[in-house]
Amino acid sequence: MSRTETTPVGRADNGARPLTPRATVALTAAGASLIAACYGLARFAYGLFLPAFREAFALDAATAGLIASASYTAYCVGILAATALTPRVGARPVAVTAGALATAGCAMIAATPSALVLGVGVAVAGSSTGVASPPLARAVSEHVTAARQDRVQTVVNAGTGVGVMVSGPVALLTQEQWRTGWWIFTALAALVTLWIWRTVPAGRQGAARAKAESAQADGRPPLFPPGAWALVTASAVMGASSAAGWTFGQDFLQTAGGHGPGLATAAWIVLGACGLAGAAAGDLVGRMSLPTAWTGLMAVFAAATAAWALWPQDPVVAVAASGAFGAIYIALTGVLLLWGTRLYPGRASTGVGLAFLAIAAGQAAASPALGALAGAADMRLAFLIAAGAGVAGAMLRPSRAHTRT
């Protein structure tokens, strides 16, 4: 299959002929796999292996939260770089860079001799997620017919669930040999990187187009159009609300819940499997409207986090709350992705980059704070505060005027 295979039917956002259905499926699968490798393996698997890391390197809750925060901070740097570079060099090289960073970060974690190197590896791995999303969003907006874009964007975004679901069985098989698990993640990330290089179209970007766009800068829409600050605030609050589950969820089920690694890892697998339901976010927005979908999903997200906090010792609640957390988190990121692309028509990488940057900023700020709170008081209280942030986020509704298709 040619990387530039197109069909004369329909138009993408840039007026170019979109990919054929077959090429669109290939781009969707490769893009979802990159998100799976960067988010589900390189970034969020840190929480899955946190009990092993705490034992191996004598980490307390505050230090564990600080390492997680380094990942989110690196994500912020990565997304800023990707948002700036994607319009200039094209989607493919930036997406390949994301895969390379995921591969390098996983390898560093696998080989780490100390907590310091672990933190550096987690940061490198975390940066890959920031680099991945803007080029994939732009590739879809430029090469997929407009009628299919919402669905393709949210299916690609749901790759996080696939990665989380894959990391669970690997963790079960390598509980005592966690380095082996991270070497497996390294190999998978490397394979996905090669697939991305083969599949993402080269695009129409380059120095000439960047120069032309720069010459037209006076006619561009502003960086923060009306409604942008609502997007930023909602994204940051959602990120803060999710930090407890992603960073401390597995450790919480084993300490406060009293469950063994088997049930905690099973809950993680369910979290990833349910996350695949988040691919329906595009259809959900189409049926309910973006503001209604956002408010309802945030309310359920807060309820799932609260249930996780209040009844961690109940295995049914632990697994069900984990599954709800995964499904709603992926759906919410899908809603934010669509919110960003609609707020920035023709500049998908900018809209998505802004939203996902704010998510990471919220997570970066919340992770060490929640870890310090857990060390000083109780992890249950940290989860309840995260749930409260979710309730606050449900009150931040996007304007219908700024989210129309």
mmCIF file of C-alpha atoms in Angstrom:
data_model
loop_
_atom_site.group_PDB
_atom_site.id
_atom_site.type_symbol
_atom_site.label_atom_id
_atom_site.label_comp_id
_atom_site.label_asym_id
_atom_site.label_seq_id
_atom_site.Cartn_x
_atom_site.Cartn_y
_atom_site.Cartn_z
ATOM 1 C CA MET A 1 0.000 0.000 0.000
ATOM 2 C CA SER A 2 1.399 3.400 -0.924
ATOM 3 C CA ARG A 3 1.809 5.938 1.817
ATOM 4 C CA THR A 4 0.075 8.531 -0.363
ATOM 5 C CA GLU A 5 -2.778 6.404 -1.749
ATOM 6 C CA THR A 6 -5.805 8.669 -2.162
ATOM 7 C CA THR A 7 -9.319 8.724 -3.520
ATOM 8 C CA PRO A 8 -11.106 11.545 -5.356
ATOM 9 C CA VAL A 9 -14.184 11.188 -3.136
ATOM 10 C CA GLY A 10 -14.563 13.977 -0.531
ATOM 11 C CA ARG A 11 -12.087 16.411 0.909
ATOM 12 C CA ALA A 12 -10.003 16.666 4.081
ATOM 13 C CA ASP A 13 -9.607 19.863 6.100
ATOM 14 C CA ASN A 14 -6.797 21.168 3.907
ATOM 15 C CA GLY A 15 -8.686 20.606 0.644
ATOM 16 C CA ALA A 16 -6.531 17.631 -0.358
ATOM 17 C CA ARG A 17 -7.936 14.361 -1.594
ATOM 18 C CA PRO A 18 -8.310 12.065 1.418
ATOM 19 C CA LEU A 19 -6.911 8.581 1.835
ATOM 20 C CA THR A 20 -8.813 5.604 0.500
ATOM 21 C CA PRO A 21 -10.831 3.601 3.044
ATOM 22 C CA ARG A 22 -8.080 0.977 3.149
ATOM 23 C CA ALA A 23 -5.368 3.553 3.779
ATOM 24 C CA THR A 24 -7.571 5.273 6.367
ATOM 25 C CA VAL A 25 -7.912 2.006 8.298
ATOM 26 C CA ALA A 26 -4.133 1.542 8.190
ATOM 27 C CA LEU A 27 -3.530 5.081 9.460
ATOM 28 C CA THR A 28 -6.119 4.584 12.214
ATOM 29 C CA ALA A 29 -4.576 1.288 13.341
ATOM 30 C CA ALA A 30 -1.015 2.614 13.292
ATOM 31 C CA GLY A 31 -2.022 5.808 15.072
ATOM 32 C CA ALA A 32 -3.921 3.918 17.778
ATOM 33 C CA SER A 33 -0.895 1.637 18.219
ATOM 34 C CA LEU A 34 1.414 4.629 18.693
ATOM 35 C CA ILE A 35 -0.942 6.051 21.324
ATOM 36 C CA ALA A 36 -1.044 2.596 22.946
ATOM 37 C CA ALA A 37 2.752 2.396 23.099
ATOM 38 C CA CYS A 38 3.294 5.963 24.306
ATOM 39 C CA TYR A 39 0.421 6.302 26.758
ATOM 40 C CA GLY A 40 -0.492 2.761 27.805
ATOM 41 C CA LEU A 41 3.051 1.378 28.008
ATOM 42 C CA ALA A 42 5.654 4.149 28.255
ATOM 43 C CA ARG A 43 3.675 6.515 30.478
ATOM 44 C CA PHE A 44 0.840 4.969 32.468
ATOM 45 C CA ALA A 45 2.498 1.591 33.125
ATOM 46 C CA TYR A 46 4.599 3.408 35.733
ATOM 47 C CA GLY A 47 1.564 3.281 38.015
ATOM 48 C CA LEU A 48 1.084 -0.419 37.301
ATOM 49 C CA PHE A 49 4.668 -1.198 38.356
ATOM 50 C CA LEU A 50 4.780 1.328 41.180
ATOM 51 C CA PRO A 51 4.579 -1.298 43.976
ATOM 52 C CA ALA A 52 7.621 -3.051 42.475
ATOM 53 C CA PHE A 53 9.487 0.248 42.052
ATOM 54 C CA ARG A 54 8.736 1.273 45.632
ATOM 55 C CA GLU A 55 10.148 -2.002 46.897
ATOM 56 C CA ALA A 56 13.186 -1.998 44.623
ATOM 57 C CA PHE A 57 14.211 1.613 45.275
ATOM 58 C CA ALA A 58 12.611 2.296 48.700
ATOM 59 C CA LEU A 59 10.354 5.027 47.322
ATOM 60 C CA ASP A 60 7.890 6.769 49.617
ATOM 61 C CA ALA A 61 4.561 8.118 48.331
ATOM 62 C CA ALA A 62 5.882 11.669 47.951
ATOM 63 C CA THR A 63 8.879 10.550 45.866
ATOM 64 C CA ALA A 64 6.664 8.305 43.739
ATOM 65 C CA GLY A 65 4.397 11.277 43.067
ATOM 66 C CA LEU A 66 7.376 13.472 42.230
ATOM 67 C CA ILE A 67 8.606 10.955 39.634
ATOM 68 C CA ALA A 68 5.125 10.816 38.116
ATOM 69 C CA SER A 69 5.107 14.607 38.015
ATOM 70 C CA ALA A 70 8.390 14.546 36.062
ATOM 71 C CA SER A 71 6.634 12.427 33.446
ATOM 72 C CA TYR A 72 3.793 14.914 33.148
ATOM 73 C CA THR A 73 6.189 17.864 33.026
ATOM 74 C CA ALA A 74 8.152 16.196 30.225
ATOM 75 C CA TYR A 75 4.826 15.632 28.477
ATOM 76 C CA CYS A 76 4.228 19.389 28.587
ATOM 77 C CA VAL A 77 7.596 20.064 26.983
ATOM 78 C CA GLY A 78 6.955 17.404 24.366
ATOM 79 C CA ILE A 79 3.548 18.708 23.383
ATOM 80 C CA LEU A 80 4.824 22.269 23.057
ATOM 81 C CA ALA A 81 7.622 21.079 20.783
ATOM 82 C CA ALA A 82 5.320 18.864 18.719
ATOM 83 C CA THR A 83 2.707 21.586 18.318
ATOM 84 C CA ALA A 84 5.363 23.976 17.012
ATOM 85 C CA LEU A 85 7.181 21.478 14.777
ATOM 86 C CA THR A 86 4.309 19.546 13.195
ATOM 87 C CA PRO A 87 3.143 22.363 10.868
ATOM 88 C CA ARG A 88 6.735 22.927 9.778
ATOM 89 C CA VAL A 89 8.157 19.446 9.245
ATOM 90 C CA GLY A 90 5.002 17.386 8.832
ATOM 91 C CA ALA A 91 3.214 14.730 10.837
ATOM 92 C CA ARG A 92 5.378 11.721 9.988
ATOM 93 C CA PRO A 93 8.776 12.784 11.418
ATOM 94 C CA VAL A 94 7.184 14.104 14.612
ATOM 95 C CA ALA A 95 5.142 10.927 15.085
ATOM 96 C CA VAL A 96 8.269 8.804 14.503
ATOM 97 C CA THR A 97 10.082 10.894 17.113
ATOM 98 C CA ALA A 98 7.317 10.093 19.596
ATOM 99 C CA GLY A 99 7.844 6.376 19.033
ATOM 100 C CA ALA A 100 11.610 6.746 19.401
ATOM 101 C CA LEU A 101 11.200 8.572 22.723
ATOM 102 C CA ALA A 102 8.840 5.871 24.000
ATOM 103 C CA THR A 103 11.366 3.215 23.014
ATOM 104 C CA ALA A 104 14.269 5.037 24.674
ATOM 105 C CA GLY A 105 12.318 5.778 27.847
ATOM 106 C CA CYS A 106 11.184 2.180 28.280
ATOM 107 C CA ALA A 107 14.748 0.980 27.745
ATOM 108 C CA MET A 108 16.052 3.365 30.407
ATOM 109 C CA ILE A 109 13.455 2.132 32.903
ATOM 110 C CA ALA A 110 14.292 -1.487 32.112
ATOM 111 C CA ALA A 111 17.995 -0.910 32.705
ATOM 112 C CA THR A 112 17.767 1.604 35.559
ATOM 113 C CA PRO A 113 20.269 1.135 38.402
ATOM 114 C CA SER A 114 18.754 3.762 40.704
ATOM 115 C CA ALA A 115 15.715 5.873 41.530
ATOM 116 C CA LEU A 116 17.352 8.861 39.821
ATOM 117 C CA VAL A 117 17.753 7.065 36.498
ATOM 118 C CA LEU A 118 14.243 5.683 36.933
ATOM 119 C CA GLY A 119 12.956 9.246 37.164
ATOM 120 C CA VAL A 120 14.860 10.269 34.018
ATOM 121 C CA GLY A 121 13.549 7.236 32.137
ATOM 122 C CA VAL A 122 9.982 7.938 33.251
ATOM 123 C CA ALA A 123 10.381 11.552 32.070
ATOM 124 C CA VAL A 124 11.712 10.525 28.647
ATOM 125 C CA ALA A 125 8.936 7.970 28.265
ATOM 126 C CA GLY A 126 6.354 10.529 29.371
ATOM 127 C CA SER A 127 7.572 13.083 26.828
ATOM 128 C CA SER A 128 6.635 10.657 24.038
ATOM 129 C CA THR A 129 2.940 11.076 24.789
ATOM 130 C CA GLY A 130 3.130 14.833 24.353
ATOM 131 C CA VAL A 131 4.937 14.423 21.049
ATOM 132 C CA ALA A 132 2.493 11.805 19.721
ATOM 133 C CA SER A 133 -0.908 13.492 19.825
ATOM 134 C CA PRO A 134 -0.443 16.693 17.712
ATOM 135 C CA PRO A 135 1.027 14.992 14.611
ATOM 136 C CA LEU A 136 -1.584 12.238 14.644
ATOM 137 C CA ALA A 137 -4.399 14.782 14.979
ATOM 138 C CA ARG A 138 -2.968 16.758 12.077
ATOM 139 C CA ALA A 139 -2.459 13.666 9.917
ATOM 140 C CA VAL A 140 -6.102 12.704 10.390
ATOM 141 C CA SER A 141 -7.381 16.230 9.714
ATOM 142 C CA GLU A 142 -5.270 16.510 6.555
ATOM 143 C CA HIS A 143 -5.704 13.054 5.060
ATOM 144 C CA VAL A 144 -9.065 11.669 6.226
ATOM 145 C CA THR A 145 -12.355 12.783 4.716
ATOM 146 C CA ALA A 146 -14.215 15.254 6.917
ATOM 147 C CA ALA A 147 -17.177 12.919 7.427
ATOM 148 C CA ARG A 148 -14.929 10.318 9.072
ATOM 149 C CA GLN A 149 -12.622 12.534 11.078
ATOM 150 C CA ASP A 150 -14.446 12.585 14.437
ATOM 151 C CA ARG A 151 -14.634 8.803 14.546
ATOM 152 C CA VAL A 152 -11.035 8.276 13.408
ATOM 153 C CA GLN A 153 -9.715 10.867 15.875
ATOM 154 C CA THR A 154 -11.442 9.233 18.853
ATOM 155 C CA VAL A 155 -10.532 5.682 17.781
ATOM 156 C CA VAL A 156 -6.867 6.692 17.562
ATOM 157 C CA ASN A 157 -7.170 8.383 20.950
ATOM 158 C CA ALA A 158 -8.620 5.176 22.459
ATOM 159 C CA GLY A 159 -5.306 3.443 21.782
ATOM 160 C CA THR A 160 -4.455 4.259 25.397
ATOM 161 C CA GLY A 161 -6.897 1.545 26.462
ATOM 162 C CA VAL A 162 -5.179 -0.986 24.216
ATOM 163 C CA GLY A 163 -1.804 -0.170 25.736
ATOM 164 C CA VAL A 164 -3.102 -0.412 29.292
ATOM 165 C CA MET A 165 -4.805 -3.704 28.477
ATOM 166 C CA VAL A 166 -1.572 -5.112 27.012
ATOM 167 C CA SER A 167 0.587 -3.934 29.905
ATOM 168 C CA GLY A 168 -1.533 -5.806 32.465
ATOM 169 C CA PRO A 169 -0.797 -9.374 31.299
ATOM 170 C CA VAL A 170 2.861 -8.463 30.818
ATOM 171 C CA ALA A 171 2.962 -7.293 34.435
ATOM 172 C CA LEU A 172 1.268 -10.492 35.620
ATOM 173 C CA LEU A 173 3.859 -12.614 33.840
ATOM 174 C CA THR A 174 6.816 -10.538 35.023
ATOM 175 C CA GLN A 175 5.824 -9.564 38.562
ATOM 176 C CA GLU A 176 9.144 -10.612 40.076
ATOM 177 C CA GLN A 177 11.148 -9.642 37.005
ATOM 178 C CA TRP A 178 9.832 -6.178 36.240
ATOM 179 C CA ARG A 179 12.855 -5.342 34.099
ATOM 180 C CA THR A 180 11.817 -8.066 31.652
ATOM 181 C CA GLY A 181 8.402 -6.435 31.388
ATOM 182 C CA TRP A 182 9.927 -3.097 30.462
ATOM 183 C CA TRP A 183 12.208 -4.715 27.876
ATOM 184 C CA ILE A 184 9.070 -6.161 26.308
ATOM 185 C CA PHE A 185 7.565 -2.676 26.260
ATOM 186 C CA THR A 186 10.771 -1.431 24.598
ATOM 187 C CA ALA A 187 10.492 -3.984 21.798
ATOM 188 C CA LEU A 188 6.807 -3.241 21.218
ATOM 189 C CA ALA A 189 7.445 0.508 21.070
ATOM 190 C CA ALA A 190 10.234 -0.004 18.541
ATOM 191 C CA LEU A 191 7.976 -2.091 16.279
ATOM 192 C CA VAL A 192 5.219 0.505 16.432
ATOM 193 C CA THR A 193 7.718 3.233 15.528
ATOM 194 C CA LEU A 194 8.632 1.386 12.337
ATOM 195 C CA TRP A 195 4.941 0.938 11.505
ATOM 196 C CA ILE A 196 4.307 4.662 11.955
ATOM 197 C CA TRP A 197 7.189 5.481 9.626
ATOM 198 C CA ARG A 198 5.650 3.233 6.981
ATOM 199 C CA THR A 199 2.032 4.360 7.391
ATOM 200 C CA VAL A 200 1.688 8.052 8.245
ATOM 201 C CA PRO A 201 1.574 10.077 5.001
ATOM 202 C CA ALA A 202 4.446 12.434 4.345
ATOM 203 C CA GLY A 203 1.920 15.260 4.085
ATOM 204 C CA ARG A 204 2.098 18.622 2.412
ATOM 205 C CA GLN A 205 4.107 20.368 5.114
ATOM 206 C CA GLY A 206 7.644 21.638 4.799
ATOM 207 C CA ALA A 207 9.789 24.700 4.823
ATOM 208 C CA ALA A 208 8.035 26.299 1.839
ATOM 209 C CA ARG A 209 4.576 25.960 3.351
ATOM 210 C CA ALA A 210 5.783 27.096 6.775
ATOM 211 C CA LYS A 211 7.243 30.207 5.142
ATOM 212 C CA ALA A 212 3.976 30.867 3.304
ATOM 213 C CA GLU A 213 1.984 30.444 6.492
ATOM 214 C CA SER A 214 4.350 32.812 8.300
ATOM 215 C CA ALA A 215 3.820 35.442 5.596
ATOM 216 C CA GLN A 216 0.077 35.218 6.199
ATOM 217 C CA ALA A 217 0.391 35.443 9.984
ATOM 218 C CA ASP A 218 -1.496 38.739 10.151
ATOM 219 C CA GLY A 219 -4.603 37.050 8.822
ATOM 220 C CA ARG A 220 -4.511 34.079 11.188
ATOM 221 C CA PRO A 221 -7.018 33.558 13.963
ATOM 222 C CA PRO A 222 -5.605 34.356 17.423
ATOM 223 C CA LEU A 223 -3.784 31.714 19.452
ATOM 224 C CA PHE A 224 -6.475 31.995 22.135
ATOM 225 C CA PRO A 225 -9.789 32.555 20.363
ATOM 226 C CA PRO A 226 -12.993 33.044 22.388
ATOM 227 C CA GLY A 227 -13.649 29.850 24.332
ATOM 228 C CA ALA A 228 -10.001 28.751 24.479
ATOM 229 C CA TRP A 229 -9.580 29.481 28.174
ATOM 230 C CA ALA A 230 -12.612 27.338 28.963
ATOM 231 C CA LEU A 231 -10.923 24.485 27.079
ATOM 232 C CA VAL A 232 -7.657 25.026 28.983
ATOM 233 C CA THR A 233 -9.335 25.173 32.393
ATOM 234 C CA ALA A 234 -11.539 22.130 31.802
ATOM 235 C CA SER A 235 -8.574 20.112 30.522
ATOM 236 C CA ALA A 236 -6.388 21.034 33.504
ATOM 237 C CA VAL A 237 -9.106 20.150 36.023
ATOM 238 C CA MET A 238 -9.736 16.817 34.313
ATOM 239 C CA GLY A 239 -5.997 16.084 34.419
ATOM 240 C CA ALA A 240 -5.827 16.876 38.123
ATOM 241 C CA SER A 241 -8.849 14.677 38.818
ATOM 242 C CA SER A 242 -7.256 11.733 36.987
ATOM 243 C CA ALA A 243 -3.832 11.931 38.667
ATOM 244 C CA ALA A 244 -4.760 9.819 41.706
ATOM 245 C CA GLY A 245 -6.050 6.901 39.653
ATOM 246 C CA TRP A 246 -3.213 6.790 37.154
ATOM 247 C CA THR A 247 -0.362 7.308 39.614
ATOM 248 C CA PHE A 248 -1.536 5.593 42.795
ATOM 249 C CA GLY A 249 -4.424 3.339 41.758
ATOM 250 C CA GLN A 250 -2.542 0.051 41.794
ATOM 251 C CA ASP A 251 -0.647 0.841 44.971
ATOM 252 C CA PHE A 252 -3.892 1.973 46.655
ATOM 253 C CA LEU A 253 -5.697 -1.276 45.883
ATOM 254 C CA GLN A 254 -2.853 -3.274 47.418
ATOM 255 C CA THR A 255 -2.274 -1.092 50.504
ATOM 256 C CA ALA A 256 -5.647 0.355 51.501
ATOM 257 C CA GLY A 257 -7.647 -2.354 49.744
ATOM 258 C CA GLY A 258 -5.562 -5.255 50.979
ATOM 259 C CA HIS A 259 -5.644 -6.985 47.591
ATOM 260 C CA GLY A 260 -2.815 -9.017 46.128
ATOM 261 C CA PRO A 261 -0.951 -8.104 42.935
ATOM 262 C CA GLY A 262 -3.160 -10.500 40.950
ATOM 263 C CA LEU A 263 -6.441 -8.696 41.600
ATOM 264 C CA ALA A 264 -4.823 -5.258 41.326
ATOM 265 C CA THR A 265 -3.383 -6.156 37.923
ATOM 266 C CA ALA A 266 -6.702 -7.671 36.827
ATOM 267 C CA ALA A 267 -8.351 -4.359 37.713
ATOM 268 C CA TRP A 268 -5.733 -2.618 35.559
ATOM 269 C CA ILE A 269 -6.518 -4.901 32.607
ATOM 270 C CA VAL A 270 -10.226 -4.176 33.023
ATOM 271 C CA LEU A 271 -9.382 -0.461 33.125
ATOM 272 C CA GLY A 272 -7.668 -0.773 29.746
ATOM 273 C CA ALA A 273 -10.337 -2.985 28.195
ATOM 274 C CA CYS A 274 -13.094 -0.602 29.244
ATOM 275 C CA GLY A 275 -10.994 2.253 27.934
ATOM 276 C CA LEU A 276 -11.681 0.938 24.444
ATOM 277 C CA ALA A 277 -15.262 2.121 24.928
ATOM 278 C CA GLY A 278 -13.849 5.630 24.880
ATOM 279 C CA ALA A 279 -13.540 5.243 21.105
ATOM 280 C CA ALA A 280 -17.275 5.944 21.011
ATOM 281 C CA ALA A 281 -16.696 9.530 22.181
ATOM 282 C CA GLY A 282 -17.066 10.876 18.655
ATOM 283 C CA ASP A 283 -20.452 9.206 18.201
ATOM 284 C CA LEU A 284 -21.485 10.269 21.717
ATOM 285 C CA VAL A 285 -20.750 13.901 20.961
ATOM 286 C CA GLY A 286 -22.719 13.602 17.738
ATOM 287 C CA ARG A 287 -25.768 12.314 19.604
ATOM 288 C CA MET A 288 -25.651 14.385 22.800
ATOM 289 C CA SER A 289 -23.715 17.564 21.864
ATOM 290 C CA LEU A 290 -20.260 18.288 23.178
ATOM 291 C CA PRO A 291 -21.314 20.294 26.287
ATOM 292 C CA THR A 292 -23.783 17.635 27.432
ATOM 293 C CA ALA A 293 -21.302 14.817 26.853
ATOM 294 C CA TRP A 294 -18.602 16.658 28.806
ATOM 295 C CA THR A 295 -20.779 17.390 31.837
ATOM 296 C CA GLY A 296 -22.212 13.881 32.057
ATOM 297 C CA LEU A 297 -18.871 12.148 31.624
ATOM 298 C CA MET A 298 -17.112 14.318 34.226
ATOM 299 C CA ALA A 299 -19.856 13.600 36.767
ATOM 300 C CA VAL A 300 -19.504 9.837 36.242
ATOM 301 C CA PHE A 301 -15.708 10.154 36.366
ATOM 302 C CA ALA A 302 -15.929 11.832 39.773
ATOM 303 C CA ALA A 303 -18.315 9.131 41.019
ATOM 304 C CA ALA A 304 -15.969 6.326 39.897
ATOM 305 C CA THR A 305 -12.994 7.961 41.653
ATOM 306 C CA ALA A 306 -15.041 8.408 44.836
ATOM 307 C CA ALA A 307 -16.153 4.762 44.775
ATOM 308 C CA TRP A 308 -12.512 3.738 44.342
ATOM 309 C CA ALA A 309 -11.678 5.768 47.461
ATOM 310 C CA LEU A 310 -14.575 4.669 49.677
ATOM 311 C CA TRP A 311 -14.664 0.911 49.063
ATOM 312 C CA PRO A 312 -11.169 -0.191 47.940
ATOM 313 C CA GLN A 313 -11.399 -3.409 49.975
ATOM 314 C CA ASP A 314 -14.426 -4.669 48.000
ATOM 315 C CA PRO A 315 -13.062 -6.575 44.972
ATOM 316 C CA VAL A 316 -16.199 -6.004 42.882
ATOM 317 C CA VAL A 317 -16.151 -2.258 43.511
ATOM 318 C CA ALA A 318 -12.385 -2.116 42.952
ATOM 319 C CA VAL A 319 -12.625 -3.751 39.540
ATOM 320 C CA ALA A 320 -15.814 -1.935 38.498
ATOM 321 C CA ALA A 321 -14.471 1.470 39.545
ATOM 322 C CA SER A 322 -11.237 0.802 37.662
ATOM 323 C CA GLY A 323 -13.181 -0.114 34.541
ATOM 324 C CA ALA A 324 -15.384 2.975 34.779
ATOM 325 C CA PHE A 325 -12.308 5.141 35.347
ATOM 326 C CA GLY A 326 -10.646 3.798 32.198
ATOM 327 C CA ALA A 327 -13.715 4.106 29.985
ATOM 328 C CA ILE A 328 -14.587 7.618 31.098
ATOM 329 C CA TYR A 329 -10.999 8.911 31.041
ATOM 330 C CA ILE A 330 -10.516 7.872 27.409
ATOM 331 C CA ALA A 331 -13.942 9.241 26.484
ATOM 332 C CA LEU A 332 -13.136 12.560 28.177
ATOM 333 C CA THR A 333 -9.817 12.914 26.357
ATOM 334 C CA GLY A 334 -11.720 12.162 23.150
ATOM 335 C CA VAL A 335 -14.226 14.911 23.936
ATOM 336 C CA LEU A 336 -11.380 17.347 24.643
ATOM 337 C CA LEU A 337 -9.714 16.317 21.390
ATOM 338 C CA LEU A 338 -12.887 17.121 19.431
ATOM 339 C CA TRP A 339 -13.363 20.332 21.418
ATOM 340 C CA GLY A 340 -9.847 21.431 20.464
ATOM 341 C CA THR A 341 -10.190 20.569 16.771
ATOM 342 C CA ARG A 342 -13.517 22.414 16.520
ATOM 343 C CA LEU A 343 -12.249 25.464 18.366
ATOM 344 C CA TYR A 344 -9.250 25.597 15.996
ATOM 345 C CA PRO A 345 -10.579 24.695 12.523
ATOM 346 C CA GLY A 346 -7.727 24.036 10.133
ATOM 347 C CA ARG A 347 -5.229 23.978 13.030
ATOM 348 C CA ALA A 348 -5.964 20.613 14.617
ATOM 349 C CA SER A 349 -2.475 20.148 16.071
ATOM 350 C CA THR A 350 -2.765 23.503 17.876
ATOM 351 C CA GLY A 351 -6.174 22.774 19.399
ATOM 352 C CA VAL A 352 -5.285 19.260 20.471
ATOM 353 C CA GLY A 353 -1.869 20.362 21.708
ATOM 354 C CA LEU A 354 -3.420 23.071 23.884
ATOM 355 C CA ALA A 355 -5.982 20.715 25.429
ATOM 356 C CA PHE A 356 -3.541 17.887 26.085
ATOM 357 C CA LEU A 357 -0.919 20.292 27.425
ATOM 358 C CA ALA A 358 -3.450 21.491 29.999
ATOM 359 C CA ILE A 359 -4.331 17.880 30.930
ATOM 360 C CA ALA A 360 -0.666 17.163 31.609
ATOM 361 C CA ALA A 361 -0.222 20.407 33.550
ATOM 362 C CA GLY A 362 -3.102 19.398 35.809
ATOM 363 C CA GLN A 363 -1.607 15.951 36.313
ATOM 364 C CA ALA A 364 1.874 17.369 36.933
ATOM 365 C CA ALA A 365 0.572 19.699 39.615
ATOM 366 C CA ALA A 366 -1.720 17.153 41.268
ATOM 367 C CA SER A 367 0.543 14.078 41.417
ATOM 368 C CA PRO A 368 3.142 15.378 43.905
ATOM 369 C CA ALA A 369 0.466 17.209 45.900
ATOM 370 C CA LEU A 370 -1.641 14.064 46.219
ATOM 371 C CA GLY A 371 1.457 12.016 47.045
ATOM 372 C CA ALA A 372 2.438 14.458 49.802
ATOM 373 C CA LEU A 373 -1.127 14.411 51.138
ATOM 374 C CA ALA A 374 -1.145 10.622 51.168
ATOM 375 C CA GLY A 375 2.134 10.567 53.072
ATOM 376 C CA ALA A 376 0.957 13.121 55.622
ATOM 377 C CA ALA A 377 -2.618 11.905 56.033
ATOM 378 C CA ASP A 378 -4.257 9.141 53.999
ATOM 379 C CA MET A 379 -4.391 7.978 50.372
ATOM 380 C CA ARG A 380 -8.183 7.667 50.666
ATOM 381 C CA LEU A 381 -8.405 11.415 51.297
ATOM 382 C CA ALA A 382 -6.246 12.082 48.234
ATOM 383 C CA PHE A 383 -8.663 10.084 46.065
ATOM 384 C CA LEU A 384 -11.663 11.927 47.497
ATOM 385 C CA ILE A 385 -10.044 15.282 46.715
ATOM 386 C CA ALA A 386 -9.426 14.062 43.160
ATOM 387 C CA ALA A 387 -13.116 13.127 42.941
ATOM 388 C CA GLY A 388 -14.011 16.628 44.141
ATOM 389 C CA ALA A 389 -11.940 18.075 41.311
ATOM 390 C CA GLY A 390 -14.014 15.976 38.924
ATOM 391 C CA VAL A 391 -17.226 17.487 40.304
ATOM 392 C CA ALA A 392 -15.771 20.964 39.773
ATOM 393 C CA GLY A 393 -14.798 20.024 36.233
ATOM 394 C CA ALA A 394 -18.355 18.949 35.423
ATOM 395 C CA MET A 395 -19.448 22.539 35.999
ATOM 396 C CA LEU A 396 -17.119 23.855 33.287
ATOM 397 C CA ARG A 397 -19.270 23.605 30.180
ATOM 398 C CA PRO A 398 -17.957 24.451 26.711
ATOM 399 C CA SER A 399 -19.971 27.033 24.803
ATOM 400 C CA ARG A 400 -22.098 25.549 22.036
ATOM 401 C CA ALA A 401 -21.166 28.526 19.892
ATOM 402 C CA HIS A 402 -17.497 27.489 19.995
ATOM 403 C CA THR A 403 -17.944 23.729 19.570
ATOM 404 C CA ARG A 404 -20.150 23.378 16.519
ATOM 405 C CA THR A 405 -19.083 21.051 13.737
#
